[in-house]
Amino acid sequence: MKTADQINAELLVLRAQSRDAEALAELVALHQSRLLSFARFRLGDADAPDAVQETWLRAMRKLPQLRDPGAFGGWLRQIAANVCTDEQRRRARCERVLPEPAESPDWTDDRVARSLAILPSAQRDVVVAYYIQDTPLHEIARRLNRPIGTIKSRLHYARRVL
């Protein structure tokens, strides 16, 4: 037998699935702090807010596909786990792709400038902001008025070119 709280939670998810903005806001309020704690545990304080934002973006895109509204909490946590895993993989690739200057003495300012010059300007701007100016992804997205997914995509394709 379901409790009144469980029934209310399921109704909230059903309302959110029908694109009720108020219901979506309530879901965020109910789950935000747990998601943030989970992401901080997996990624650390710096990347946790971006991971939570990406979790909500993916969840909202996939929400109509959720068949059991009672499973929303576990479903959302799995999305967060996938986002954190993706970020950890991205970090590992970056460490392999972009060596530290101390590890590669031939990585001169001139070589960096030539490498950056081959990138399209949109990718170059993101690479410079992220790797040279050490700007967090969410701040780059805010400055460029683009979704964080777009910023991540630009970094991904820039790394492939470089």
C-alpha positions as YAML, in Angstrom:
chain: A
units: angstrom
residues:
- id: 1
  name: MET
  ca: [0.00, 0.00, 0.00]
- id: 2
  name: LYS
  ca: [1.42, 3.38, -1.01]
- id: 3
  name: THR
  ca: [1.60, 6.20, 1.49]
- id: 4
  name: ALA
  ca: [0.13, 9.63, 0.85]
- id: 5
  name: ASP
  ca: [3.66, 11.03, 0.38]
- id: 6
  name: GLN
  ca: [4.45, 8.40, -2.25]
- id: 7
  name: ILE
  ca: [1.22, 9.13, -4.10]
- id: 8
  name: ASN
  ca: [1.88, 12.89, -3.98]
- id: 9
  name: ALA
  ca: [5.44, 12.35, -5.27]
- id: 10
  name: GLU
  ca: [4.14, 10.25, -8.16]
- id: 11
  name: LEU
  ca: [1.51, 12.86, -9.02]
- id: 12
  name: LEU
  ca: [4.22, 15.51, -9.00]
- id: 13
  name: VAL
  ca: [6.26, 13.49, -11.50]
- id: 14
  name: LEU
  ca: [3.19, 12.96, -13.70]
- id: 15
  name: ARG
  ca: [2.53, 16.70, -13.68]
- id: 16
  name: ALA
  ca: [6.18, 17.34, -14.56]
- id: 17
  name: GLN
  ca: [5.91, 14.87, -17.44]
- id: 18
  name: SER
  ca: [3.11, 17.01, -18.84]
- id: 19
  name: ARG
  ca: [5.52, 20.00, -18.71]
- id: 20
  name: ASP
  ca: [3.95, 21.65, -15.65]
- id: 21
  name: ALA
  ca: [6.63, 24.22, -14.75]
- id: 22
  name: GLU
  ca: [5.51, 24.41, -11.13]
- id: 23
  name: ALA
  ca: [5.86, 20.65, -10.75]
- id: 24
  name: LEU
  ca: [9.33, 20.75, -12.34]
- id: 25
  name: ALA
  ca: [10.37, 23.45, -9.87]
- id: 26
  name: GLU
  ca: [9.09, 21.35, -6.96]
- id: 27
  name: LEU
  ca: [11.03, 18.32, -8.18]
- id: 28
  name: VAL
  ca: [14.20, 20.38, -8.39]
- id: 29
  name: ALA
  ca: [13.62, 21.74, -4.89]
- id: 30
  name: LEU
  ca: [13.06, 18.22, -3.52]
- id: 31
  name: HIS
  ca: [16.11, 16.61, -5.10]
- id: 32
  name: GLN
  ca: [18.67, 19.40, -5.60]
- id: 33
  name: SER
  ca: [20.56, 19.09, -2.32]
- id: 34
  name: ARG
  ca: [20.89, 15.28, -2.58]
- id: 35
  name: LEU
  ca: [22.12, 15.55, -6.16]
- id: 36
  name: LEU
  ca: [24.65, 18.21, -5.19]
- id: 37
  name: SER
  ca: [25.95, 16.08, -2.29]
- id: 38
  name: PHE
  ca: [26.26, 13.07, -4.58]
- id: 39
  name: ALA
  ca: [28.09, 15.05, -7.28]
- id: 40
  name: ARG
  ca: [30.45, 16.62, -4.71]
- id: 41
  name: PHE
  ca: [31.31, 13.16, -3.43]
- id: 42
  name: ARG
  ca: [32.07, 11.91, -6.94]
- id: 43
  name: LEU
  ca: [33.70, 15.01, -8.49]
- id: 44
  name: GLY
  ca: [34.61, 17.49, -5.77]
- id: 45
  name: ASP
  ca: [33.20, 20.93, -5.04]
- id: 46
  name: ALA
  ca: [34.34, 22.68, -8.23]
- id: 47
  name: ASP
  ca: [32.58, 20.48, -10.80]
- id: 48
  name: ALA
  ca: [29.55, 19.39, -8.76]
- id: 49
  name: PRO
  ca: [27.23, 22.30, -9.71]
- id: 50
  name: ASP
  ca: [27.88, 21.76, -13.43]
- id: 51
  name: ALA
  ca: [27.22, 18.04, -13.06]
- id: 52
  name: VAL
  ca: [23.93, 18.70, -11.27]
- id: 53
  name: GLN
  ca: [22.87, 21.14, -13.96]
- id: 54
  name: GLU
  ca: [23.70, 18.60, -16.66]
- id: 55
  name: THR
  ca: [21.77, 15.95, -14.68]
- id: 56
  name: TRP
  ca: [18.65, 18.13, -14.69]
- id: 57
  name: LEU
  ca: [19.02, 18.86, -18.40]
- id: 58
  name: ARG
  ca: [19.24, 15.16, -19.24]
- id: 59
  name: ALA
  ca: [16.42, 14.30, -16.86]
- id: 60
  name: MET
  ca: [14.08, 16.89, -18.35]
- id: 61
  name: ARG
  ca: [14.80, 15.63, -21.86]
- id: 62
  name: LYS
  ca: [14.15, 12.02, -20.84]
- id: 63
  name: LEU
  ca: [11.32, 12.61, -18.36]
- id: 64
  name: PRO
  ca: [8.55, 11.72, -20.84]
- id: 65
  name: GLN
  ca: [10.17, 8.27, -21.22]
- id: 66
  name: LEU
  ca: [9.96, 7.47, -17.49]
- id: 67
  name: ARG
  ca: [7.26, 4.82, -17.18]
- id: 68
  name: ASP
  ca: [7.12, 4.45, -13.39]
- id: 69
  name: PRO
  ca: [6.73, 7.82, -11.64]
- id: 70
  name: GLY
  ca: [7.45, 6.09, -8.33]
- id: 71
  name: ALA
  ca: [10.97, 5.30, -9.54]
- id: 72
  name: PHE
  ca: [11.85, 8.95, -10.18]
- id: 73
  name: GLY
  ca: [14.38, 9.29, -7.32]
- id: 74
  name: GLY
  ca: [16.44, 6.25, -8.32]
- id: 75
  name: TRP
  ca: [16.12, 7.12, -12.00]
- id: 76
  name: LEU
  ca: [17.41, 10.65, -11.34]
- id: 77
  name: ARG
  ca: [20.30, 9.36, -9.24]
- id: 78
  name: GLN
  ca: [21.32, 7.01, -12.06]
- id: 79
  name: ILE
  ca: [21.37, 9.94, -14.48]
- id: 80
  name: ALA
  ca: [23.57, 11.83, -12.00]
- id: 81
  name: ALA
  ca: [25.89, 8.82, -11.73]
- id: 82
  name: ASN
  ca: [26.18, 8.69, -15.53]
- id: 83
  name: VAL
  ca: [26.94, 12.43, -15.70]
- id: 84
  name: CYS
  ca: [29.65, 12.07, -13.05]
- id: 85
  name: THR
  ca: [31.17, 9.09, -14.85]
- id: 86
  name: ASP
  ca: [31.20, 11.06, -18.11]
- id: 87
  name: GLU
  ca: [32.99, 13.94, -16.35]
- id: 88
  name: GLN
  ca: [35.56, 11.60, -14.81]
- id: 89
  name: ARG
  ca: [36.25, 10.09, -18.23]
- id: 90
  name: ARG
  ca: [36.57, 13.57, -19.72]
- id: 91
  name: ARG
  ca: [39.12, 14.47, -17.06]
- id: 92
  name: ALA
  ca: [41.13, 11.34, -17.78]
- id: 93
  name: ARG
  ca: [41.16, 12.10, -21.52]
- id: 94
  name: CYS
  ca: [42.23, 15.69, -20.88]
- id: 95
  name: GLU
  ca: [45.12, 14.53, -18.76]
- id: 96
  name: ARG
  ca: [46.28, 12.27, -21.59]
- id: 97
  name: VAL
  ca: [45.61, 14.74, -24.42]
- id: 98
  name: LEU
  ca: [46.94, 17.98, -22.96]
- id: 99
  name: PRO
  ca: [50.28, 17.46, -21.21]
- id: 100
  name: GLU
  ca: [51.45, 19.86, -18.55]
- id: 101
  name: PRO
  ca: [54.14, 22.28, -19.72]
- id: 102
  name: ALA
  ca: [56.59, 20.87, -17.17]
- id: 103
  name: GLU
  ca: [56.22, 17.42, -18.73]
- id: 104
  name: SER
  ca: [56.78, 18.71, -22.26]
- id: 105
  name: PRO
  ca: [59.53, 21.32, -22.49]
- id: 106
  name: ASP
  ca: [59.07, 21.72, -26.26]
- id: 107
  name: TRP
  ca: [55.52, 23.02, -25.71]
- id: 108
  name: THR
  ca: [56.46, 26.66, -26.35]
- id: 109
  name: ASP
  ca: [54.22, 29.74, -26.42]
- id: 110
  name: ASP
  ca: [54.70, 29.90, -30.18]
- id: 111
  name: ARG
  ca: [53.60, 26.30, -30.60]
- id: 112
  name: VAL
  ca: [50.54, 26.91, -28.42]
- id: 113
  name: ALA
  ca: [49.61, 29.97, -30.45]
- id: 114
  name: ARG
  ca: [49.99, 28.08, -33.74]
- id: 115
  name: SER
  ca: [47.91, 25.20, -32.41]
- id: 116
  name: LEU
  ca: [45.16, 27.50, -31.21]
- id: 117
  name: ALA
  ca: [45.16, 29.35, -34.52]
- id: 118
  name: ILE
  ca: [43.96, 26.25, -36.37]
- id: 119
  name: LEU
  ca: [40.80, 26.05, -34.26]
- id: 120
  name: PRO
  ca: [37.56, 27.75, -35.27]
- id: 121
  name: SER
  ca: [37.09, 30.89, -33.16]
- id: 122
  name: ALA
  ca: [34.19, 29.45, -31.14]
- id: 123
  name: GLN
  ca: [36.34, 26.48, -30.06]
- id: 124
  name: ARG
  ca: [39.44, 28.62, -29.55]
- id: 125
  name: ASP
  ca: [37.57, 30.99, -27.22]
- id: 126
  name: VAL
  ca: [36.37, 28.10, -25.06]
- id: 127
  name: VAL
  ca: [39.80, 26.41, -24.98]
- id: 128
  name: VAL
  ca: [41.54, 29.64, -23.98]
- id: 129
  name: ALA
  ca: [38.97, 30.40, -21.29]
- id: 130
  name: TYR
  ca: [39.00, 26.87, -19.86]
- id: 131
  name: TYR
  ca: [42.66, 25.83, -20.10]
- id: 132
  name: ILE
  ca: [44.57, 29.08, -20.12]
- id: 133
  name: GLN
  ca: [42.37, 31.40, -18.06]
- id: 134
  name: ASP
  ca: [41.17, 28.53, -15.83]
- id: 135
  name: THR
  ca: [37.53, 29.60, -16.10]
- id: 136
  name: PRO
  ca: [34.91, 27.06, -14.91]
- id: 137
  name: LEU
  ca: [32.59, 25.64, -17.56]
- id: 138
  name: HIS
  ca: [29.46, 27.19, -16.07]
- id: 139
  name: GLU
  ca: [31.09, 30.63, -16.17]
- id: 140
  name: ILE
  ca: [32.14, 30.19, -19.81]
- id: 141
  name: ALA
  ca: [28.58, 29.16, -20.66]
- id: 142
  name: ARG
  ca: [27.23, 32.23, -18.86]
- id: 143
  name: ARG
  ca: [29.68, 34.59, -20.56]
- id: 144
  name: LEU
  ca: [28.98, 33.20, -24.02]
- id: 145
  name: ASN
  ca: [25.25, 32.82, -23.35]
- id: 146
  name: ARG
  ca: [25.34, 29.19, -24.47]
- id: 147
  name: PRO
  ca: [24.19, 25.96, -22.80]
- id: 148
  name: ILE
  ca: [26.88, 24.13, -20.87]
- id: 149
  name: GLY
  ca: [26.48, 21.18, -23.21]
- id: 150
  name: THR
  ca: [27.51, 23.40, -26.11]
- id: 151
  name: ILE
  ca: [30.62, 24.50, -24.22]
- id: 152
  name: LYS
  ca: [31.53, 20.89, -23.43]
- id: 153
  name: SER
  ca: [31.00, 19.95, -27.07]
- id: 154
  name: ARG
  ca: [33.28, 22.74, -28.26]
- id: 155
  name: LEU
  ca: [36.00, 21.58, -25.86]
- id: 156
  name: HIS
  ca: [35.57, 18.00, -27.04]
- id: 157
  name: TYR
  ca: [35.95, 18.84, -30.72]
- id: 158
  name: ALA
  ca: [38.81, 21.26, -30.06]
- id: 159
  name: ARG
  ca: [40.73, 18.53, -28.21]
- id: 160
  name: ARG
  ca: [40.18, 16.18, -31.14]
- id: 161
  name: VAL
  ca: [41.63, 18.76, -33.53]
- id: 162
  name: LEU
  ca: [44.57, 19.54, -31.28]
...
